[in-house]
Coordinates of C-alpha atoms in Angstrom, one line a residue:
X9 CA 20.8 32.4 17.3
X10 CA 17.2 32.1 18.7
X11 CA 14.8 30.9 16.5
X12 CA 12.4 33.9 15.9
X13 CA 15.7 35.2 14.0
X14 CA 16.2 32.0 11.7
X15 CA 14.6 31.8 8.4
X16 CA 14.3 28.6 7.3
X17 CA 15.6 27.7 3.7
X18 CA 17.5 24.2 4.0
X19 CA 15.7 21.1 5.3
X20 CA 18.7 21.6 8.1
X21 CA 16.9 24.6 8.7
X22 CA 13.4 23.0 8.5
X23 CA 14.6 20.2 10.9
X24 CA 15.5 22.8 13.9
X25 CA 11.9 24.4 13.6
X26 CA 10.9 20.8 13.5
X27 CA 12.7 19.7 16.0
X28 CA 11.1 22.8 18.2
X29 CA 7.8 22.2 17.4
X30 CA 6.7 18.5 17.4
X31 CA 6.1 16.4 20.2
X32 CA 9.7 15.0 20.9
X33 CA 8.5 11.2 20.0
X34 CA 6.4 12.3 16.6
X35 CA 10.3 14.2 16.1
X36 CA 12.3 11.4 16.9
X37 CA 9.7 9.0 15.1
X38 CA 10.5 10.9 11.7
X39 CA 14.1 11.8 12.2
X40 CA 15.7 8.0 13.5
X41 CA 16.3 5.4 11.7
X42 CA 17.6 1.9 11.8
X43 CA 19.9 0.6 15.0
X44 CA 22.6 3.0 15.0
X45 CA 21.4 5.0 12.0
X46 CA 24.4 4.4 9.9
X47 CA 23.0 3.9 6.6
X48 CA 20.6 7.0 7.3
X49 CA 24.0 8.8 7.5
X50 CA 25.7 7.6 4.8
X51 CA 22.7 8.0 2.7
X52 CA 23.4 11.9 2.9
X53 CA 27.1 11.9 3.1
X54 CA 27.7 9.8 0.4
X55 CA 26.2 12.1 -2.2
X56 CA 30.2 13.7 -1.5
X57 CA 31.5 11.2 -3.1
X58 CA 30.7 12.9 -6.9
X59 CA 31.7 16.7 -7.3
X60 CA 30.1 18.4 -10.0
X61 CA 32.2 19.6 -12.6
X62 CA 31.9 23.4 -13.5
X63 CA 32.2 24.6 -16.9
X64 CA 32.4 28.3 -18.4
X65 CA 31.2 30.0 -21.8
X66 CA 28.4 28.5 -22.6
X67 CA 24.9 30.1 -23.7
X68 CA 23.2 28.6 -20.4
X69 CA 20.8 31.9 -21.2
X70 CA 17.3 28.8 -21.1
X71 CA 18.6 26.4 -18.0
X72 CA 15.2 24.2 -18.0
X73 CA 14.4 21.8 -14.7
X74 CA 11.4 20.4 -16.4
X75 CA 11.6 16.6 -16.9
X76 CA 9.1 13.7 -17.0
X77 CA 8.4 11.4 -14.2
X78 CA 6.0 8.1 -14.4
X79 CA 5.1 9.5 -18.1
X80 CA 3.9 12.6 -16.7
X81 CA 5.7 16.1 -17.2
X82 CA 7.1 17.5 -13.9
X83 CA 8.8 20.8 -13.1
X84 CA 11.7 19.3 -11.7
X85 CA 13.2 15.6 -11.3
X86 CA 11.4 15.5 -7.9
X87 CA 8.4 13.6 -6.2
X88 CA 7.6 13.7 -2.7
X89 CA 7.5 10.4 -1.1
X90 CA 4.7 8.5 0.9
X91 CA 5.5 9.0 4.6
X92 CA 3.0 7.1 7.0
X93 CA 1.4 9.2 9.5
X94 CA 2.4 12.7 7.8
X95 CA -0.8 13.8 8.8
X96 CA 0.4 13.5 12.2
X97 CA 2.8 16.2 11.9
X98 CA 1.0 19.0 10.2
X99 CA -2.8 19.4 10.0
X100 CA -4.4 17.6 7.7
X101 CA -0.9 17.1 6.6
X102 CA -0.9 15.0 3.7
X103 CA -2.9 17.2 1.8
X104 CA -1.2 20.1 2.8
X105 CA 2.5 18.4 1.3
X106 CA -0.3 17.7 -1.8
X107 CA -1.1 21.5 -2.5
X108 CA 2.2 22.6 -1.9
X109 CA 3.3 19.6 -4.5
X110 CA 0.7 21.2 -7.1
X111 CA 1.4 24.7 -7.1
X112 CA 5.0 23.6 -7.9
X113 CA 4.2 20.9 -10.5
X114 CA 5.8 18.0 -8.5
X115 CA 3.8 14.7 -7.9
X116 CA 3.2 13.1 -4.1
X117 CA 3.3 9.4 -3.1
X118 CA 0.7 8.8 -0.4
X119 CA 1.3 5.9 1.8
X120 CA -1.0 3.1 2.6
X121 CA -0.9 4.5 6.2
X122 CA -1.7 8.3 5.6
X123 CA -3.9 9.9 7.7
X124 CA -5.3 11.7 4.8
X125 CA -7.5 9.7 2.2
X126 CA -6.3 9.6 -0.9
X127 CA -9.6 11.5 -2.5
X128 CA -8.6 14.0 0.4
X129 CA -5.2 14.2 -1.1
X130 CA -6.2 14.5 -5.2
X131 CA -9.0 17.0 -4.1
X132 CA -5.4 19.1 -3.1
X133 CA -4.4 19.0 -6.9
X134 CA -0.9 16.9 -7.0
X135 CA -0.7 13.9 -9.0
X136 CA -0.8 11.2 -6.6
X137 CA 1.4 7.9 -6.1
X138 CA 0.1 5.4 -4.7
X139 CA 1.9 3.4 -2.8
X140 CA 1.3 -0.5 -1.6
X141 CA 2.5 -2.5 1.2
X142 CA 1.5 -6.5 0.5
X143 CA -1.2 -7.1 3.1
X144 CA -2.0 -10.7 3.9
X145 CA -5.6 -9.8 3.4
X146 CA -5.7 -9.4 -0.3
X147 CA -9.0 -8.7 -0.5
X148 CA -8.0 -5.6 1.2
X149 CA -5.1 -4.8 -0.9
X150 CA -7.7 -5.4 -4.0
X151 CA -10.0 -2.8 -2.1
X152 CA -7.4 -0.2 -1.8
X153 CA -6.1 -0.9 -5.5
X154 CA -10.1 0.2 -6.7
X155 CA -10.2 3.0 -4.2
X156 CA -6.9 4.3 -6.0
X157 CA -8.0 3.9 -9.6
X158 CA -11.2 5.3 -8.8
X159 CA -9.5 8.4 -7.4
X160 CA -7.6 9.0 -10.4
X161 CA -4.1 7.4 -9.5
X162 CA -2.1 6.0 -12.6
X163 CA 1.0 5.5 -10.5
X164 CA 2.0 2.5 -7.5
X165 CA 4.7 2.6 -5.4
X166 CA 4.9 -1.2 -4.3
X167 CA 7.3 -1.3 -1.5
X168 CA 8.8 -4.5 -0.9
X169 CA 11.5 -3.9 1.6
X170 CA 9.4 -4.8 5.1
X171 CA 9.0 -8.0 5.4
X172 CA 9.5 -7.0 9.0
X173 CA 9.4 -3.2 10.4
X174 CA 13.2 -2.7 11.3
X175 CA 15.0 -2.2 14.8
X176 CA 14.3 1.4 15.6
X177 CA 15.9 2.6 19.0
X178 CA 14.9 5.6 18.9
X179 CA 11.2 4.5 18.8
X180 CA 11.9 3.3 22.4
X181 CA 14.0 5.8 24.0
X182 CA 11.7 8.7 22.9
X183 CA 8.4 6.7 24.3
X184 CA 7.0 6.4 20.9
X185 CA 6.2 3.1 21.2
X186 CA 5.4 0.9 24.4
X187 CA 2.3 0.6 26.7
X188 CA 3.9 0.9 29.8
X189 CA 2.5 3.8 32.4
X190 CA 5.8 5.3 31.7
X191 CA 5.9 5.4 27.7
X192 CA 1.9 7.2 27.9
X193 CA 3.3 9.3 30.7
X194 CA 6.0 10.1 28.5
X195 CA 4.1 10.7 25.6
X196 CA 1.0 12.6 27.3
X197 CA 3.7 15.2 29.4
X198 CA 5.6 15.9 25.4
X199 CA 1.9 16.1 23.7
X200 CA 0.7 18.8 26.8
X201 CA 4.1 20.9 26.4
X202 CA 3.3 21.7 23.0
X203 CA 0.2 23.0 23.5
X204 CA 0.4 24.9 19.6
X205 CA 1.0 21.4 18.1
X206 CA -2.4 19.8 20.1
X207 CA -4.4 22.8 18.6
X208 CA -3.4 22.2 15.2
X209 CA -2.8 19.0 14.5
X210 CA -4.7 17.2 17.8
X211 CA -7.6 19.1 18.0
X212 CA -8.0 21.0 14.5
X213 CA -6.7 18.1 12.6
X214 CA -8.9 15.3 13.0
X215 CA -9.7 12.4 12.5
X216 CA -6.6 10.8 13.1
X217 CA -6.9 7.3 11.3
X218 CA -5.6 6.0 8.6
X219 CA -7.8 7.4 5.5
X220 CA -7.7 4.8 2.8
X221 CA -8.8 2.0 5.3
X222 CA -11.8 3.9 6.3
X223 CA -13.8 1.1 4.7
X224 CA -12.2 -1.2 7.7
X225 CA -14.0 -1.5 10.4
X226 CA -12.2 -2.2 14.2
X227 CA -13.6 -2.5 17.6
X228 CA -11.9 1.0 18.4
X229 CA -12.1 4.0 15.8
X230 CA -8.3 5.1 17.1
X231 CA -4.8 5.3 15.3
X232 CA -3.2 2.5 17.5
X233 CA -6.2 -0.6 16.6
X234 CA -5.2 0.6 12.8
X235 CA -1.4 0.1 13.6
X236 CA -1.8 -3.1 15.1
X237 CA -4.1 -4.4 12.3
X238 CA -1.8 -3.2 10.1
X239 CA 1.6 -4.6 11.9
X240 CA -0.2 -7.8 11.5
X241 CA -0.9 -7.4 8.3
X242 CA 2.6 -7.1 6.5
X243 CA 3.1 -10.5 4.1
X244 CA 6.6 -11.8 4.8
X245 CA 5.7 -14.3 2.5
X246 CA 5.8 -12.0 -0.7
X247 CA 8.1 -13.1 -3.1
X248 CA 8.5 -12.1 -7.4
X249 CA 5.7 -14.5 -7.8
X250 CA 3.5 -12.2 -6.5
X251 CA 4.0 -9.2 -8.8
X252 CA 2.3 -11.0 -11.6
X253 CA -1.0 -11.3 -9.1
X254 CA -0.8 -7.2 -8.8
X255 CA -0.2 -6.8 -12.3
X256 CA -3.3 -8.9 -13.0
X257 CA -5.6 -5.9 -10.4
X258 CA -3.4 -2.8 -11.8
X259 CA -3.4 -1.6 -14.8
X260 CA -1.3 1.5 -14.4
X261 CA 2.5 2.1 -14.0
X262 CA 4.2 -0.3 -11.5
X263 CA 7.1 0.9 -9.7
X264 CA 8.8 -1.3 -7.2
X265 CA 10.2 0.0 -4.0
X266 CA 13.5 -1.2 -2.2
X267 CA 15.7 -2.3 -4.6
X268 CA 18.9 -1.9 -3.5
X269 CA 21.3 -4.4 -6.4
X270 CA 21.6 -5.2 -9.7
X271 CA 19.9 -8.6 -9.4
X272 CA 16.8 -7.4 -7.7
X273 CA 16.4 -4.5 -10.3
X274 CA 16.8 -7.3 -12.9
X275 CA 13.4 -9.2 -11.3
X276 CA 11.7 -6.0 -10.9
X277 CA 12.5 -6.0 -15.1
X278 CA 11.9 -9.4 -15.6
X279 CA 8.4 -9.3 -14.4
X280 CA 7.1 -6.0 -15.9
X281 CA 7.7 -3.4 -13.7
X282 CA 7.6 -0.3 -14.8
X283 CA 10.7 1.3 -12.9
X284 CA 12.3 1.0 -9.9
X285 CA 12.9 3.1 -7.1
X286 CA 16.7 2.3 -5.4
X287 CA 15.7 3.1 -1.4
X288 CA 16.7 1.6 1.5
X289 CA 13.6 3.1 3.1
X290 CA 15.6 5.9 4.4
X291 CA 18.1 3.9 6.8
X292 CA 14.7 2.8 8.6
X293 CA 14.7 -0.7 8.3
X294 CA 18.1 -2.3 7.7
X295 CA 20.9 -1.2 9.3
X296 CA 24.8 -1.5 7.3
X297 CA 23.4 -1.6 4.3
X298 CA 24.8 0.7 1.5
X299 CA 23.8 4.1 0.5
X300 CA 21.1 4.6 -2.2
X301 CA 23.8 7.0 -4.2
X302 CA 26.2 4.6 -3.8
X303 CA 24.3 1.9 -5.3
X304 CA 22.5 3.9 -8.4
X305 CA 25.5 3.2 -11.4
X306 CA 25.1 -0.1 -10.1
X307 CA 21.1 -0.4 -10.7
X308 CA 21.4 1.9 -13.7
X309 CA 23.9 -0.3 -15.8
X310 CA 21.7 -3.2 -14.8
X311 CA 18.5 -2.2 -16.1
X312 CA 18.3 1.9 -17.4
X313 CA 17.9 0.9 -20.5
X314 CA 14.3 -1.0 -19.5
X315 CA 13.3 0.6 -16.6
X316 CA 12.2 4.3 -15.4
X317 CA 15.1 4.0 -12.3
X318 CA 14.2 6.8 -9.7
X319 CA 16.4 6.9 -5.9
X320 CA 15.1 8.3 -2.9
X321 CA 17.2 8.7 0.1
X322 CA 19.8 11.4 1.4
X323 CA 18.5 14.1 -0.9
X324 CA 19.3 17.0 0.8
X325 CA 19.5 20.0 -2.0
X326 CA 19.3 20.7 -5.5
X327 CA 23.4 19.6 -6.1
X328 CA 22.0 16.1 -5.0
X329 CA 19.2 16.2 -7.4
X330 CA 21.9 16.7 -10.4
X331 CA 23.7 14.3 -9.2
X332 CA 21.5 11.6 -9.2
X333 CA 20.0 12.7 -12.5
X334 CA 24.0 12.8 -14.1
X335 CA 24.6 9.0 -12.7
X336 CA 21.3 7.8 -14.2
X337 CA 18.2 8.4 -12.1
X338 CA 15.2 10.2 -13.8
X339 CA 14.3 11.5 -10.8
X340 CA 14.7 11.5 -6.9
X341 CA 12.1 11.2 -4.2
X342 CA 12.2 13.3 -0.7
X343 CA 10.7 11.9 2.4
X344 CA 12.1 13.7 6.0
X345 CA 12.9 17.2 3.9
X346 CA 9.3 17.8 3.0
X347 CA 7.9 16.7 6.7
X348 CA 10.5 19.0 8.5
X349 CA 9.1 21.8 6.6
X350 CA 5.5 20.6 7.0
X351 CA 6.0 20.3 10.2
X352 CA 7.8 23.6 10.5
X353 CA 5.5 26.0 8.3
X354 CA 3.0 23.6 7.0
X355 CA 2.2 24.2 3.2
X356 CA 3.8 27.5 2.6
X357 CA 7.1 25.8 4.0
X358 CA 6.9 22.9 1.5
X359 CA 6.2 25.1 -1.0
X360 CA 9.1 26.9 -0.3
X361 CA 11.6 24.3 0.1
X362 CA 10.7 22.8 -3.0
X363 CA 11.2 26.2 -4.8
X364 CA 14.6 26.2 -3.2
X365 CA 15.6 22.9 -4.2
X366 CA 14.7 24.1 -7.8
X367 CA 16.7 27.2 -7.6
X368 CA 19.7 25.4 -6.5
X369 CA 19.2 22.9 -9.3
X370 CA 19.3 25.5 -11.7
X371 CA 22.2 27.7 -10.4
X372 CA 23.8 24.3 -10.8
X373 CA 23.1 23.0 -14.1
X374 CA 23.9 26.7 -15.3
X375 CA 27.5 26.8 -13.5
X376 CA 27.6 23.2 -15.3
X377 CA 26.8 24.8 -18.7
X378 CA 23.8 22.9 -19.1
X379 CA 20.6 23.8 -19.8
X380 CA 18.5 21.0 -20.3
X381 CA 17.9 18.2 -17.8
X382 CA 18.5 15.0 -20.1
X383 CA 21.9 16.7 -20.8
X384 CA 23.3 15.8 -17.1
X385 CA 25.1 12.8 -17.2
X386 CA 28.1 10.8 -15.7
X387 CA 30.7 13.1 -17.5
X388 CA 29.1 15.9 -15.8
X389 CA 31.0 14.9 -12.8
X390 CA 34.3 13.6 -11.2
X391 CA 34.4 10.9 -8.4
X392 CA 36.3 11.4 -5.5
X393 CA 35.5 8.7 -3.3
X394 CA 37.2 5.9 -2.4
X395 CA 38.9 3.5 -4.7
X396 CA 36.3 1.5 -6.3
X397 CA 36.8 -2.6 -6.9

């Protein structure tokens, strides 16, 4: 099937027009993941692990998506995550994903390393998530908390799982990183045969820096001085110590980022966080790890009963949403889904694909006989994974 005659509905679907249309190293830059990509895998695959259980004769006449995220109502368990560079990959791209994300009534992380500033993004309409990498410059990290609360944001996303950037192959073999001729031959010949991408994105999209750090100056106003300051920047020293130094410079909700067990959600609790979000960065940064579905009960018996706990990785359709939501989650974050479709139809496709992902949630919960999002819980589904210890 050529691909004039697909229409795209699934983020499979997204991911082929994707696929077709970027640059093969901004594709293969979004798509890979850690070493051998395992855990980006199983993040997916293990979502098969719960069936949903159907059930009949039930007045499932007012099925309801609507939920509340970060203290905020929603119109479905859903944010879209902060995804450095998105901006790359559509025009303007972050604030595209944002006006999509406000006509549905969904909010939108922002990364620290969007191209799109985050006034750019709030102008779109979406409530925005901030979220924080811990920079060894702090006064830089206290400049972008003010340039967040000034903007409006309530909401921070502090990441906590790259102490180091993980081993990404893929990075190499598609020529997205490296200086050698061969790497910006590579990249230049990909960039030239895509000649619809450089008019939108290269040409129509500009600037392409990294908008909240607009206040920094560099010796060269391009996106690879930002990336190297920034590489340089990331705090392997950052320990639970320091969460009590950002909750003394932010006053709104605190969420922390890459928790992945029950004693790491229990720090996150113990030094005020707000919620959680279970990630493993979406199999980008350590290989081998386990799943983000397969670790939720675990997080959620550990602390659901003190923290908002939210999961992000895997989510590929509205079955995966209720089954988050049934094994304790409040609510999922999407990352790759929402660039493929970006990517693929800018706006109107993340519009669309979120739209689907709500439909599907609500076919669901009515074949479920529930109507009401709070109702979805463990019973709601039968595990047919392997034995558990």
């Amino acid at each position: 099937m050529t691909q004039s005659m697909i229409r795209p509905v699934t983020p499979a679907d997204y991911r082929e027009y994707a696929r077709r249309r970027l640059p093969g190293f901004l594709f293969h830059y979004i798509d890979g993941a850690a070493n051998e990509e395992r855990t980006a895998d199983r993040n997916q695959s293990d979502f098969g692990r719960w069936q949903l259980r159907q059930r009949v004769m039930r007045d499932v006449s007012g099925v309801s998506t609507a939920a509340r995220l970060a203290g905020e109502d929603v119109a479905l368990p859903l944010a879209l995550a902060p995804v450095g560079l998105t901006g790359m990959f559509a025009r303007r791209g972050e604030a595209s994903a944002g006006r999509a994300a406000a006509r549905v009534g969904v909010p939108m992380g922002l990364s620290t390393v969007s191209i799109c500033s985050i006034r750019e993004v709030q102008a779109a309409g979406p409530a925005v998530w901030f979220q924080l990498y811990m920079l060894r410059d702090r006064d830089l990290v206290l400049q972008l908390l003010e340039q967040a609360w000034e903007s409006g944001v309530r909401t921070l996303l502090f990441t906590v799982d790259l102490a180091m950037e993980g081993v990404r192959h893929r990075d190499i073999r598609s020529g997205m990183v490296g200086s050698t001729l061969r790497a910006r031959l590579g990249r230049a010949w990909q960039i030239v045969s895509h000649p619809r991408w450089v008019w939108d994105v290269g040409l129509r999209g500009r600037p392409h820096t990294f908008g909240n750090l607009g206040f920094f100056d560099t010796a060269s106003n391009d996106l690879n001085a930002y990336k190297s300051f920034i590489a340089g920047q990331f705090d392997r020293a950052v320990t639970w110590e320091d969460i009590g130094w950002l909750r003394e410079h932010w006053q709104g909700r605190l969420y922390i980022k890459g928790v992945l067990c029950e004693e790491d959600a229990r720090a996150a609790a113990e030094r005020g966080a707000d919620g959680v979000v279970v990630s493993n960065h979406g199999g980008r940064q350590l290989d081998e790890v386990s799943s983000t579905i397969g670790k939720l009960p675990e997080v959620v018996a550990a602390v659901g009963d003190q923290l908002e706990v939210l999961l992000d990785g895997g989510v590929r359709s509205g079955l995966d949403i209720v089954r988050a939501v049934a094994l304790g989650a409040r609510g999922v974050l999407i990352g790759r889904p929402f660039v493929y479709a970006l990517a693929a139809r800018g706006e109107a496709g993340v519009h669309d694909l979120l739209a689907t992902l709500q439909h599907e949630m609500t076919v669901a919960m009515a074949l479920m006989g529930v109507t009401q999002v709070n109702e979805l819980n463990p019973d709601c589904l039968q595990y047919c994974g392997p034995e558990r210890v």
